[in-house]
Short mmCIF file of N, CA and C in Angstrom, two decimals:
data_model
loop_
_atom_site.label_atom_id
_atom_site.label_comp_id
_atom_site.label_asym_id
_atom_site.label_seq_id
_atom_site.Cartn_x
_atom_site.Cartn_y
_atom_site.Cartn_z
N UNK A 1 -22.21 -22.79 -50.19
CA UNK A 1 -21.14 -22.15 -51.22
C UNK A 1 -20.32 -21.90 -49.73
N UNK A 2 -18.86 -22.39 -49.84
CA UNK A 2 -18.23 -22.20 -49.06
C UNK A 2 -16.95 -21.32 -48.96
N UNK A 3 -17.21 -20.47 -48.19
CA UNK A 3 -16.02 -19.09 -48.25
C UNK A 3 -14.88 -19.37 -47.69
N UNK A 4 -13.32 -18.56 -48.08
CA UNK A 4 -12.49 -18.33 -47.03
C UNK A 4 -11.63 -17.03 -47.11
N UNK A 5 -10.90 -16.77 -46.43
CA UNK A 5 -10.15 -15.32 -45.86
C UNK A 5 -8.91 -15.57 -46.57
N UNK A 6 -8.22 -14.89 -47.07
CA UNK A 6 -6.50 -14.96 -47.34
C UNK A 6 -6.04 -13.74 -46.10
N UNK A 7 -5.27 -14.12 -46.02
CA UNK A 7 -4.18 -12.95 -44.67
C UNK A 7 -2.81 -13.17 -44.94
N UNK A 8 -1.99 -11.91 -45.11
CA UNK A 8 -0.64 -12.03 -44.70
C UNK A 8 -0.08 -12.31 -43.47
N UNK A 9 1.07 -12.91 -43.34
CA UNK A 9 1.22 -13.27 -41.77
C UNK A 9 2.45 -12.29 -41.23
N UNK A 10 1.73 -11.23 -41.66
CA UNK A 10 2.85 -9.97 -40.72
C UNK A 10 2.85 -10.00 -39.70
N UNK A 11 3.88 -9.36 -38.91
CA UNK A 11 3.75 -9.53 -37.12
C UNK A 11 2.81 -8.42 -36.91
N UNK A 12 2.25 -8.44 -35.55
CA UNK A 12 2.23 -9.38 -35.11
C UNK A 12 1.46 -10.65 -35.37
N UNK A 13 1.79 -12.11 -35.45
CA UNK A 13 1.54 -13.15 -35.38
C UNK A 13 -0.23 -13.68 -34.52
N UNK A 14 -0.14 -13.17 -33.58
CA UNK A 14 -1.18 -12.93 -32.44
C UNK A 14 -2.39 -12.66 -33.33
N UNK A 15 -1.70 -11.45 -34.00
CA UNK A 15 -3.27 -10.90 -34.70
C UNK A 15 -3.92 -11.60 -35.63
N UNK A 16 -2.97 -12.40 -36.51
CA UNK A 16 -3.68 -13.37 -37.34
C UNK A 16 -4.59 -14.12 -36.89
N UNK A 17 -3.94 -15.20 -35.87
CA UNK A 17 -4.70 -15.98 -35.30
C UNK A 17 -6.28 -15.48 -34.88
N UNK A 18 -5.86 -14.07 -34.09
CA UNK A 18 -7.20 -13.07 -34.08
C UNK A 18 -8.59 -13.21 -34.95
N UNK A 19 -7.89 -12.60 -36.07
CA UNK A 19 -8.45 -12.58 -37.33
C UNK A 19 -9.18 -13.89 -37.74
N UNK A 20 -8.41 -14.78 -38.04
CA UNK A 20 -8.98 -16.17 -38.00
C UNK A 20 -9.86 -16.69 -37.69
N UNK A 21 -9.97 -16.55 -36.07
CA UNK A 21 -10.79 -17.07 -35.39
C UNK A 21 -11.93 -16.23 -35.35
N UNK A 22 -11.55 -15.05 -35.88
CA UNK A 22 -13.55 -14.12 -36.08
C UNK A 22 -13.58 -14.61 -37.34
N UNK A 23 -12.96 -14.51 -38.39
CA UNK A 23 -13.35 -15.13 -39.68
C UNK A 23 -13.92 -16.56 -39.44
N UNK A 24 -13.64 -17.37 -38.57
CA UNK A 24 -14.63 -18.88 -38.35
C UNK A 24 -16.01 -18.46 -37.62
N UNK A 25 -15.65 -17.57 -36.76
CA UNK A 25 -17.33 -16.91 -36.20
C UNK A 25 -17.90 -16.21 -37.33
N UNK A 26 -17.34 -16.10 -38.14
CA UNK A 26 -18.58 -14.83 -39.13
C UNK A 26 -19.06 -16.27 -39.96
N UNK A 27 -18.44 -17.45 -40.17
CA UNK A 27 -18.82 -18.33 -41.04
C UNK A 27 -17.77 -18.96 -41.92
N UNK A 28 -16.68 -18.21 -42.07
CA UNK A 28 -15.60 -18.74 -42.95
C UNK A 28 -15.12 -20.23 -42.77
N UNK A 29 -15.29 -21.04 -43.83
CA UNK A 29 -14.50 -22.16 -43.73
C UNK A 29 -12.95 -22.48 -44.01
N UNK A 30 -12.60 -21.46 -44.77
CA UNK A 30 -11.28 -21.79 -44.74
C UNK A 30 -10.30 -20.63 -44.38
N UNK A 31 -9.01 -20.50 -43.78
CA UNK A 31 -8.43 -19.36 -43.51
C UNK A 31 -6.97 -19.75 -44.22
N UNK A 32 -6.18 -18.54 -45.45
CA UNK A 32 -5.26 -19.08 -46.07
C UNK A 32 -4.39 -18.02 -45.38
N UNK A 33 -2.87 -18.17 -46.01
CA UNK A 33 -1.74 -17.10 -45.60
C UNK A 33 -1.01 -17.54 -46.99
N UNK A 34 -0.33 -16.50 -47.02
CA UNK A 34 0.83 -16.34 -48.13
C UNK A 34 2.02 -17.13 -47.46
N UNK A 35 2.54 -17.53 -48.09
CA UNK A 35 3.88 -18.48 -47.93
C UNK A 35 5.02 -18.17 -48.93
N UNK A 36 5.51 -17.01 -48.39
CA UNK A 36 6.70 -16.41 -49.03
C UNK A 36 7.81 -16.19 -47.88
N UNK A 37 8.61 -17.02 -47.73
CA UNK A 37 9.53 -16.68 -46.54
C UNK A 37 10.31 -15.99 -46.04
N UNK A 38 10.74 -15.26 -47.08
CA UNK A 38 11.15 -13.62 -46.81
C UNK A 38 10.46 -12.48 -46.56
N UNK A 39 9.34 -12.59 -47.18
CA UNK A 39 8.44 -11.42 -47.17
C UNK A 39 7.30 -11.40 -46.24
N UNK A 40 7.26 -12.74 -45.36
CA UNK A 40 6.42 -12.80 -44.39
C UNK A 40 6.86 -13.90 -43.33
N UNK A 41 6.16 -13.75 -42.09
CA UNK A 41 6.17 -15.32 -41.27
C UNK A 41 6.21 -16.66 -41.69
N UNK A 42 6.56 -17.09 -40.85
CA UNK A 42 6.34 -18.44 -41.27
C UNK A 42 5.43 -19.22 -41.14
N UNK A 43 4.34 -19.45 -41.95
CA UNK A 43 3.18 -19.69 -41.67
C UNK A 43 2.64 -21.13 -41.04
N UNK A 44 3.65 -21.96 -40.99
CA UNK A 44 3.02 -23.49 -40.40
C UNK A 44 3.39 -23.20 -38.86
N UNK A 45 4.13 -22.27 -38.56
CA UNK A 45 3.77 -22.16 -37.21
C UNK A 45 2.41 -21.50 -36.51
N UNK A 46 2.18 -20.25 -37.39
CA UNK A 46 1.24 -19.36 -37.28
C UNK A 46 -0.17 -20.83 -37.44
N UNK A 47 -0.06 -21.51 -38.54
CA UNK A 47 -0.99 -22.93 -38.70
C UNK A 47 -1.29 -23.67 -37.61
N UNK A 48 -0.66 -23.83 -36.42
CA UNK A 48 -0.63 -24.51 -35.24
C UNK A 48 -1.42 -23.71 -34.23
N UNK A 49 -1.07 -22.38 -34.05
CA UNK A 49 -1.70 -21.64 -33.25
C UNK A 49 -3.34 -21.30 -33.89
N UNK A 50 -3.78 -21.11 -34.94
CA UNK A 50 -4.73 -20.94 -35.77
C UNK A 50 -5.59 -22.40 -35.29
N UNK A 51 -5.64 -23.36 -35.45
CA UNK A 51 -5.93 -24.68 -35.62
C UNK A 51 -6.54 -24.76 -34.00
N UNK A 52 -5.17 -24.31 -32.87
CA UNK A 52 -5.87 -24.57 -31.51
C UNK A 52 -6.81 -23.72 -31.21
N UNK A 53 -6.82 -22.29 -31.82
CA UNK A 53 -7.91 -21.46 -31.06
C UNK A 53 -9.06 -21.04 -32.00
N UNK A 54 -9.60 -22.19 -32.90
CA UNK A 54 -10.53 -22.32 -34.10
C UNK A 54 -11.44 -23.94 -33.71
N UNK A 55 -12.28 -24.20 -33.79
CA UNK A 55 -12.99 -25.57 -34.02
C UNK A 55 -12.96 -26.39 -35.28
N UNK A 56 -12.91 -25.89 -36.32
CA UNK A 56 -14.00 -26.33 -37.76
C UNK A 56 -13.19 -25.46 -39.17
N UNK A 57 -12.20 -24.69 -38.65
CA UNK A 57 -11.61 -23.99 -39.88
C UNK A 57 -10.45 -24.61 -40.60
N UNK A 58 -10.25 -24.85 -41.75
CA UNK A 58 -9.09 -25.55 -42.35
C UNK A 58 -8.19 -24.47 -43.20
N UNK A 59 -7.24 -24.50 -42.45
CA UNK A 59 -6.14 -23.88 -42.84
C UNK A 59 -5.20 -24.16 -44.10
N UNK A 60 -3.98 -23.47 -44.68
CA UNK A 60 -3.42 -23.61 -45.82
C UNK A 60 -2.69 -22.25 -46.15
N UNK A 61 -1.88 -22.72 -47.07
CA UNK A 61 -0.83 -21.55 -47.53
C UNK A 61 -1.12 -21.38 -49.22
N UNK A 62 -1.85 -20.23 -49.20
CA UNK A 62 -1.60 -20.18 -50.51
C UNK A 62 -0.82 -19.14 -51.46
N UNK A 63 -0.07 -19.63 -51.47
CA UNK A 63 0.47 -20.80 -51.73
C UNK A 63 2.01 -21.22 -51.38
N UNK A 64 2.42 -22.45 -51.30
CA UNK A 64 3.83 -22.84 -50.90
C UNK A 64 4.13 -23.63 -52.21
N UNK A 65 5.16 -23.75 -52.34
CA UNK A 65 5.96 -24.14 -53.60
C UNK A 65 7.13 -25.26 -53.48
N UNK A 66 7.17 -26.26 -54.27
CA UNK A 66 7.75 -27.26 -53.92
C UNK A 66 9.53 -26.94 -54.14
N UNK A 67 9.98 -26.17 -54.29
CA UNK A 67 11.10 -25.49 -53.80
C UNK A 67 11.99 -25.11 -52.78
N UNK A 68 11.58 -24.51 -52.03
CA UNK A 68 12.05 -23.85 -50.86
C UNK A 68 11.82 -24.97 -49.85
N UNK A 69 10.75 -25.72 -49.66
CA UNK A 69 11.13 -27.05 -48.43
C UNK A 69 11.39 -28.32 -49.22
N UNK A 70 12.09 -29.38 -48.54
CA UNK A 70 12.01 -30.74 -49.25
C UNK A 70 10.36 -31.38 -48.96
N UNK A 71 10.55 -31.90 -50.12
CA UNK A 71 8.85 -32.50 -50.30
C UNK A 71 8.56 -33.05 -48.63
N UNK A 72 9.02 -34.09 -48.44
CA UNK A 72 9.26 -34.68 -46.71
C UNK A 72 8.92 -33.95 -45.85
N UNK A 73 9.33 -32.82 -45.97
CA UNK A 73 9.21 -31.59 -44.80
C UNK A 73 7.48 -31.49 -45.00
N UNK A 74 7.84 -30.78 -45.92
CA UNK A 74 6.07 -30.22 -46.24
C UNK A 74 5.18 -30.80 -46.12
N UNK A 75 4.92 -32.62 -46.36
CA UNK A 75 4.11 -33.45 -46.21
C UNK A 75 4.27 -33.62 -44.58
N UNK A 76 5.24 -33.48 -43.52
CA UNK A 76 5.08 -34.06 -42.42
C UNK A 76 4.68 -32.59 -41.57
N UNK A 77 5.11 -31.25 -42.42
CA UNK A 77 4.05 -30.09 -41.95
C UNK A 77 2.56 -30.60 -41.51
N UNK A 78 2.63 -31.36 -42.80
CA UNK A 78 0.65 -31.31 -42.97
C UNK A 78 0.49 -32.33 -42.11
N UNK A 79 1.13 -33.54 -42.22
CA UNK A 79 0.66 -34.46 -41.49
C UNK A 79 0.68 -34.38 -40.04
N UNK A 80 1.64 -33.61 -39.46
CA UNK A 80 1.64 -33.21 -37.95
C UNK A 80 0.59 -32.37 -37.92
N UNK A 81 0.33 -31.27 -38.53
CA UNK A 81 -0.72 -30.63 -38.35
C UNK A 81 -2.09 -31.18 -37.83
N UNK A 82 -2.64 -32.36 -38.87
CA UNK A 82 -3.70 -32.79 -39.18
C UNK A 82 -3.78 -33.99 -38.19
N UNK A 83 -2.46 -34.54 -37.88
CA UNK A 83 -3.23 -35.63 -36.95
C UNK A 83 -3.33 -34.54 -35.35
N UNK A 84 -2.78 -33.63 -35.25
CA UNK A 84 -2.81 -32.72 -33.98
C UNK A 84 -4.56 -32.15 -33.93
N UNK A 85 -5.04 -31.93 -34.97
CA UNK A 85 -5.99 -31.27 -35.23
C UNK A 85 -7.45 -31.66 -36.19
N UNK A 86 -7.11 -32.94 -36.34
CA UNK A 86 -8.09 -33.97 -37.04
C UNK A 86 -8.19 -33.22 -38.49
N UNK A 87 -6.76 -33.66 -39.68
CA UNK A 87 -7.22 -33.24 -41.10
C UNK A 87 -8.01 -32.19 -40.92
N UNK A 88 -7.41 -30.75 -40.95
CA UNK A 88 -8.24 -29.61 -41.19
C UNK A 88 -7.06 -28.60 -41.85
N UNK A 89 -6.40 -29.20 -42.55
CA UNK A 89 -5.18 -28.65 -43.20
C UNK A 89 -5.50 -28.71 -44.61
N UNK A 90 -5.28 -27.83 -45.91
CA UNK A 90 -5.29 -27.77 -47.23
C UNK A 90 -3.86 -27.57 -47.83
N UNK A 91 -3.40 -27.86 -48.55
CA UNK A 91 -2.02 -27.74 -49.70
C UNK A 91 -2.31 -26.97 -50.57
N UNK A 92 -2.46 -25.52 -50.32
CA UNK A 92 -2.22 -24.44 -51.40
C UNK A 92 -1.05 -24.44 -52.25
N UNK A 93 -0.75 -24.99 -53.26
CA UNK A 93 0.68 -25.12 -54.06
C UNK A 93 0.91 -24.44 -55.37
N UNK A 94 1.99 -23.63 -55.86
CA UNK A 94 1.93 -23.50 -57.06
C UNK A 94 3.66 -23.37 -57.07
N UNK A 95 4.15 -22.55 -58.23
CA UNK A 95 5.37 -22.62 -59.05
C UNK A 95 6.22 -22.06 -57.84
N UNK A 96 6.04 -21.11 -56.98
CA UNK A 96 6.58 -20.15 -56.46
C UNK A 96 7.14 -18.72 -56.79
N UNK A 97 6.31 -18.56 -57.64
CA UNK A 97 6.59 -16.88 -57.90
C UNK A 97 7.01 -16.20 -57.14
N UNK A 98 6.33 -15.68 -56.09
CA UNK A 98 7.18 -14.61 -55.08
C UNK A 98 8.11 -14.97 -54.11
N UNK A 99 7.88 -16.21 -53.52
CA UNK A 99 8.81 -16.87 -53.04
C UNK A 99 10.38 -17.20 -53.39
N UNK A 100 9.88 -17.61 -54.73
CA UNK A 100 11.58 -17.64 -55.36
C UNK A 100 12.19 -16.56 -55.65
N UNK A 101 11.58 -15.86 -56.56
CA UNK A 101 12.02 -14.37 -57.13
C UNK A 101 12.85 -13.50 -56.00
N UNK A 102 11.90 -13.71 -54.94
CA UNK A 102 12.67 -12.82 -54.22
C UNK A 102 13.88 -12.90 -53.45
N UNK A 103 14.47 -14.81 -53.55
CA UNK A 103 15.76 -14.92 -53.36
C UNK A 103 16.49 -14.85 -54.43
N UNK A 104 15.98 -14.73 -55.55
CA UNK A 104 16.95 -14.77 -56.83
C UNK A 104 16.52 -15.86 -57.50
N UNK A 105 15.93 -16.77 -57.57
CA UNK A 105 15.89 -18.22 -58.05
C UNK A 105 14.23 -18.11 -59.17
N UNK A 106 14.72 -19.01 -59.53
CA UNK A 106 13.35 -19.36 -60.56
C UNK A 106 12.16 -19.81 -59.91
N UNK A 107 10.71 -20.06 -60.68
CA UNK A 107 9.92 -20.83 -59.98
C UNK A 107 10.30 -22.12 -60.36
N UNK A 108 9.28 -23.20 -60.17
CA UNK A 108 9.22 -24.47 -60.33
C UNK A 108 9.07 -24.56 -61.69
N UNK A 109 9.29 -25.66 -62.12
CA UNK A 109 8.39 -26.12 -64.00
C UNK A 109 7.43 -26.82 -63.24
N UNK A 110 6.55 -26.88 -64.11
CA UNK A 110 5.06 -27.74 -63.96
C UNK A 110 5.40 -29.10 -63.56
N UNK A 111 6.56 -29.76 -64.44
CA UNK A 111 6.72 -31.18 -64.28
C UNK A 111 7.28 -31.10 -62.90
N UNK A 112 7.76 -30.14 -62.20
CA UNK A 112 8.62 -30.63 -60.68
C UNK A 112 7.11 -30.35 -59.67
N UNK A 113 6.32 -29.30 -60.05
CA UNK A 113 5.21 -29.09 -59.60
C UNK A 113 4.86 -29.91 -59.13
N UNK A 114 3.92 -30.99 -60.44
CA UNK A 114 3.33 -32.33 -60.73
C UNK A 114 3.75 -33.58 -60.00
N UNK A 115 4.85 -33.28 -59.65
CA UNK A 115 5.60 -34.73 -59.09
C UNK A 115 5.72 -34.41 -57.61
N UNK A 116 6.14 -32.97 -57.56
CA UNK A 116 5.73 -32.95 -55.63
C UNK A 116 4.79 -32.72 -54.77
N UNK A 117 3.26 -32.52 -55.92
CA UNK A 117 2.11 -32.66 -55.64
C UNK A 117 1.64 -34.53 -55.24
N UNK A 118 2.14 -35.37 -56.36
CA UNK A 118 1.97 -36.36 -56.03
C UNK A 118 2.81 -37.03 -54.21
N UNK A 119 3.81 -36.53 -54.49
CA UNK A 119 4.92 -36.95 -53.24
C UNK A 119 4.27 -36.72 -52.39
N UNK A 120 4.02 -35.15 -52.13
CA UNK A 120 3.42 -34.55 -50.88
C UNK A 120 2.34 -35.38 -50.12
N UNK A 121 1.57 -35.36 -51.21
CA UNK A 121 0.34 -35.78 -51.08
C UNK A 121 0.34 -37.42 -50.15
N UNK A 122 1.09 -38.09 -51.10
CA UNK A 122 1.18 -39.71 -51.06
C UNK A 122 1.93 -39.70 -49.70
N UNK A 123 2.77 -38.98 -49.05
CA UNK A 123 3.31 -39.12 -47.73
C UNK A 123 2.65 -38.39 -46.77
N UNK A 124 2.01 -37.58 -47.04
CA UNK A 124 1.43 -36.54 -45.95
C UNK A 124 -0.03 -37.80 -45.63
N UNK A 125 -0.44 -38.59 -46.78
CA UNK A 125 -1.15 -39.70 -45.92
C UNK A 125 -1.38 -41.32 -46.03
N UNK A 126 0.25 -40.92 -45.52
CA UNK A 126 0.75 -42.43 -44.96
C UNK A 126 1.12 -43.37 -46.01
N UNK A 127 1.26 -43.10 -47.19
CA UNK A 127 1.56 -44.11 -48.43
C UNK A 127 3.11 -44.16 -48.79
N UNK A 128 3.67 -44.76 -49.24
CA UNK A 128 5.39 -44.95 -49.67
C UNK A 128 5.44 -44.13 -50.99
N UNK A 129 6.48 -43.07 -51.25
CA UNK A 129 6.61 -42.49 -52.49
C UNK A 129 8.32 -42.42 -52.45
N UNK A 130 8.53 -41.87 -54.03
CA UNK A 130 9.99 -42.00 -54.58
C UNK A 130 10.41 -40.47 -53.98
N UNK A 131 11.42 -40.57 -53.53
CA UNK A 131 11.86 -39.31 -53.02
C UNK A 131 13.12 -39.13 -52.90
N UNK A 132 13.89 -38.45 -54.11
CA UNK A 132 15.54 -38.51 -54.26
C UNK A 132 16.03 -39.79 -54.58
N UNK A 133 15.11 -40.78 -55.07
CA UNK A 133 15.61 -41.85 -55.85
C UNK A 133 15.39 -43.38 -54.84
N UNK A 134 14.85 -42.64 -53.40
CA UNK A 134 14.47 -43.72 -52.56
C UNK A 134 13.26 -43.82 -52.34
N UNK A 135 12.61 -45.36 -52.10
CA UNK A 135 11.17 -45.10 -51.36
C UNK A 135 11.21 -44.30 -49.63
N UNK A 136 9.90 -43.36 -49.42
CA UNK A 136 10.31 -43.01 -48.11
C UNK A 136 8.48 -43.17 -48.02
N UNK A 137 8.60 -43.34 -46.81
CA UNK A 137 7.32 -43.34 -45.98
C UNK A 137 6.99 -42.69 -44.68
N UNK A 138 6.34 -41.77 -44.42
CA UNK A 138 6.15 -41.64 -42.94
C UNK A 138 5.61 -42.21 -41.80
N UNK A 139 6.06 -42.91 -41.33
CA UNK A 139 5.66 -44.23 -40.57
C UNK A 139 4.48 -43.77 -39.44
N UNK A 140 4.19 -42.89 -38.89
CA UNK A 140 3.38 -42.69 -38.08
C UNK A 140 1.88 -41.86 -38.33
N UNK A 141 1.79 -41.75 -39.56
CA UNK A 141 0.84 -41.08 -40.10
C UNK A 141 -0.36 -42.28 -40.42
N UNK A 142 -1.38 -41.97 -39.66
CA UNK A 142 -2.32 -42.55 -39.41
C UNK A 142 -3.80 -41.92 -40.31
N UNK A 143 -4.58 -42.41 -40.81
CA UNK A 143 -5.85 -41.82 -41.28
C UNK A 143 -5.19 -40.68 -41.89
N UNK A 144 -4.59 -40.17 -42.55
CA UNK A 144 -3.95 -38.95 -43.30
C UNK A 144 -4.89 -38.37 -44.07
N UNK A 145 -5.18 -37.44 -44.49
CA UNK A 145 -5.67 -36.90 -45.49
C UNK A 145 -5.39 -35.34 -45.79
N UNK A 146 -5.03 -35.03 -47.38
CA UNK A 146 -4.63 -33.81 -47.42
C UNK A 146 -4.86 -33.59 -49.42
N UNK A 147 -6.41 -32.39 -49.00
CA UNK A 147 -6.49 -32.31 -50.23
C UNK A 147 -5.43 -31.11 -50.73
N UNK A 148 -5.18 -31.02 -52.21
CA UNK A 148 -4.19 -29.82 -52.65
C UNK A 148 -4.97 -29.15 -54.07
N UNK A 149 -4.95 -28.07 -53.71
CA UNK A 149 -5.24 -26.86 -54.65
C UNK A 149 -4.05 -26.43 -54.89
N UNK A 150 -4.22 -26.32 -56.49
CA UNK A 150 -3.08 -25.68 -57.25
C UNK A 150 -3.45 -24.40 -57.94
N UNK A 151 -2.44 -23.62 -57.55
CA UNK A 151 -2.53 -21.92 -58.28
C UNK A 151 -1.66 -22.05 -59.81
N UNK A 152 -2.22 -21.30 -60.31
CA UNK A 152 -1.55 -21.29 -61.57
C UNK A 152 -2.48 -20.61 -62.83
N UNK A 153 -1.98 -20.00 -63.52
CA UNK A 153 -2.42 -19.54 -64.99
C UNK A 153 -1.83 -20.19 -66.45
N UNK A 154 -2.21 -20.14 -67.28
CA UNK A 154 -2.09 -20.77 -68.68
C UNK A 154 -2.59 -22.31 -68.84
N UNK A 155 -2.52 -22.16 -70.13
CA UNK A 155 -3.52 -23.33 -70.70
C UNK A 155 -2.60 -24.96 -69.68
N UNK A 156 -1.48 -24.73 -69.71
CA UNK A 156 -0.89 -26.19 -69.11
C UNK A 156 -0.78 -25.89 -68.01
N UNK A 157 -0.60 -24.89 -67.34
CA UNK A 157 -1.07 -25.27 -65.58
C UNK A 157 -2.46 -25.64 -65.49
N UNK A 158 -3.19 -25.27 -66.14
CA UNK A 158 -4.73 -25.26 -66.20
C UNK A 158 -5.16 -26.95 -66.06
N UNK A 159 -4.34 -27.24 -67.21
CA UNK A 159 -4.03 -29.10 -67.54
C UNK A 159 -4.12 -29.78 -66.61
N UNK A 160 -2.80 -29.04 -66.19
CA UNK A 160 -2.32 -29.69 -64.50
C UNK A 160 -3.26 -29.89 -63.24
N UNK A 161 -3.80 -28.55 -63.18
CA UNK A 161 -4.97 -28.54 -61.91
C UNK A 161 -5.95 -29.74 -62.46
N UNK A 162 -6.48 -29.78 -63.64
CA UNK A 162 -7.48 -30.53 -63.52
C UNK A 162 -7.26 -32.14 -63.82
N UNK A 163 -5.89 -32.24 -64.13
CA UNK A 163 -5.89 -33.72 -63.78
C UNK A 163 -5.12 -34.18 -62.34
N UNK A 164 -4.67 -33.46 -61.43
CA UNK A 164 -4.34 -33.87 -60.39
C UNK A 164 -4.53 -33.24 -59.15
N UNK A 165 -5.36 -31.85 -59.69
CA UNK A 165 -5.37 -31.18 -57.90
C UNK A 165 -6.89 -31.11 -57.55
N UNK A 166 -7.16 -31.02 -56.11
CA UNK A 166 -8.58 -31.23 -55.72
C UNK A 166 -9.32 -29.86 -55.85
N UNK A 167 -8.18 -28.81 -56.00
CA UNK A 167 -8.98 -27.48 -56.35
C UNK A 167 -8.15 -26.43 -57.12
N UNK A 168 -8.71 -25.29 -57.33
CA UNK A 168 -7.76 -24.03 -58.31
C UNK A 168 -8.11 -23.06 -57.49
N UNK A 169 -6.67 -22.56 -57.18
CA UNK A 169 -6.79 -21.04 -57.30
C UNK A 169 -6.40 -20.29 -58.45
N UNK A 170 -7.40 -19.45 -58.67
CA UNK A 170 -6.73 -18.58 -59.50
C UNK A 170 -5.88 -17.51 -59.16
N UNK A 171 -4.66 -17.62 -59.48
CA UNK A 171 -3.46 -16.68 -59.99
C UNK A 171 -3.28 -15.44 -60.72
N UNK A 172 -3.27 -14.52 -61.01
CA UNK A 172 -3.57 -13.72 -61.28
C UNK A 172 -2.13 -12.93 -60.81
N UNK A 173 -0.95 -13.09 -62.13
CA UNK A 173 0.21 -12.79 -61.66
C UNK A 173 0.49 -12.15 -63.39
N UNK A 174 1.78 -11.23 -62.89
CA UNK A 174 2.23 -10.90 -64.43
C UNK A 174 3.24 -11.46 -64.36
N UNK A 175 3.22 -12.62 -65.95
CA UNK A 175 4.22 -13.91 -66.33
C UNK A 175 5.54 -13.04 -66.84
N UNK A 176 5.78 -11.95 -66.97
CA UNK A 176 6.98 -10.92 -67.31
C UNK A 176 7.99 -10.81 -66.13
N UNK A 177 7.47 -11.12 -65.26
CA UNK A 177 8.11 -10.61 -63.81
C UNK A 177 9.45 -11.45 -63.94
#
């Protein structure tokens, strides 16, 4: 059985890096952080430091969403970290409940989430995907691999997890928020 730890990216970010290094030393396999750009510090910047300070820890957001970054940007972030540190990232993704609501925007629909997961994985793994009506490929990606774990609750979201995701993040949230 593999275990992971989830941390907020509160300042100072060097403390997050230190705690993730300690988690790896204690046998944790995954290091997750939240990704709500207004509430906490930018996780992808911190991931580069975590990956540099560890040797086997897999890192990723719990969770990012398809609406605060263009999907090609998300794919490129993961592909860059994977190229630098040997495929040690995982894309935890969901509808964007906290990241979107805090800026007064609704979360993504499940249809948008489904399409985003497909496009992000294809681009991060070096395949061509249709984005904004055009074929797009990240030409420098070699041997890219990206697992996608989806967060959600409710029967339709859980069906999407089963159809498209590599893993499941149990999200317990108040759907009336």
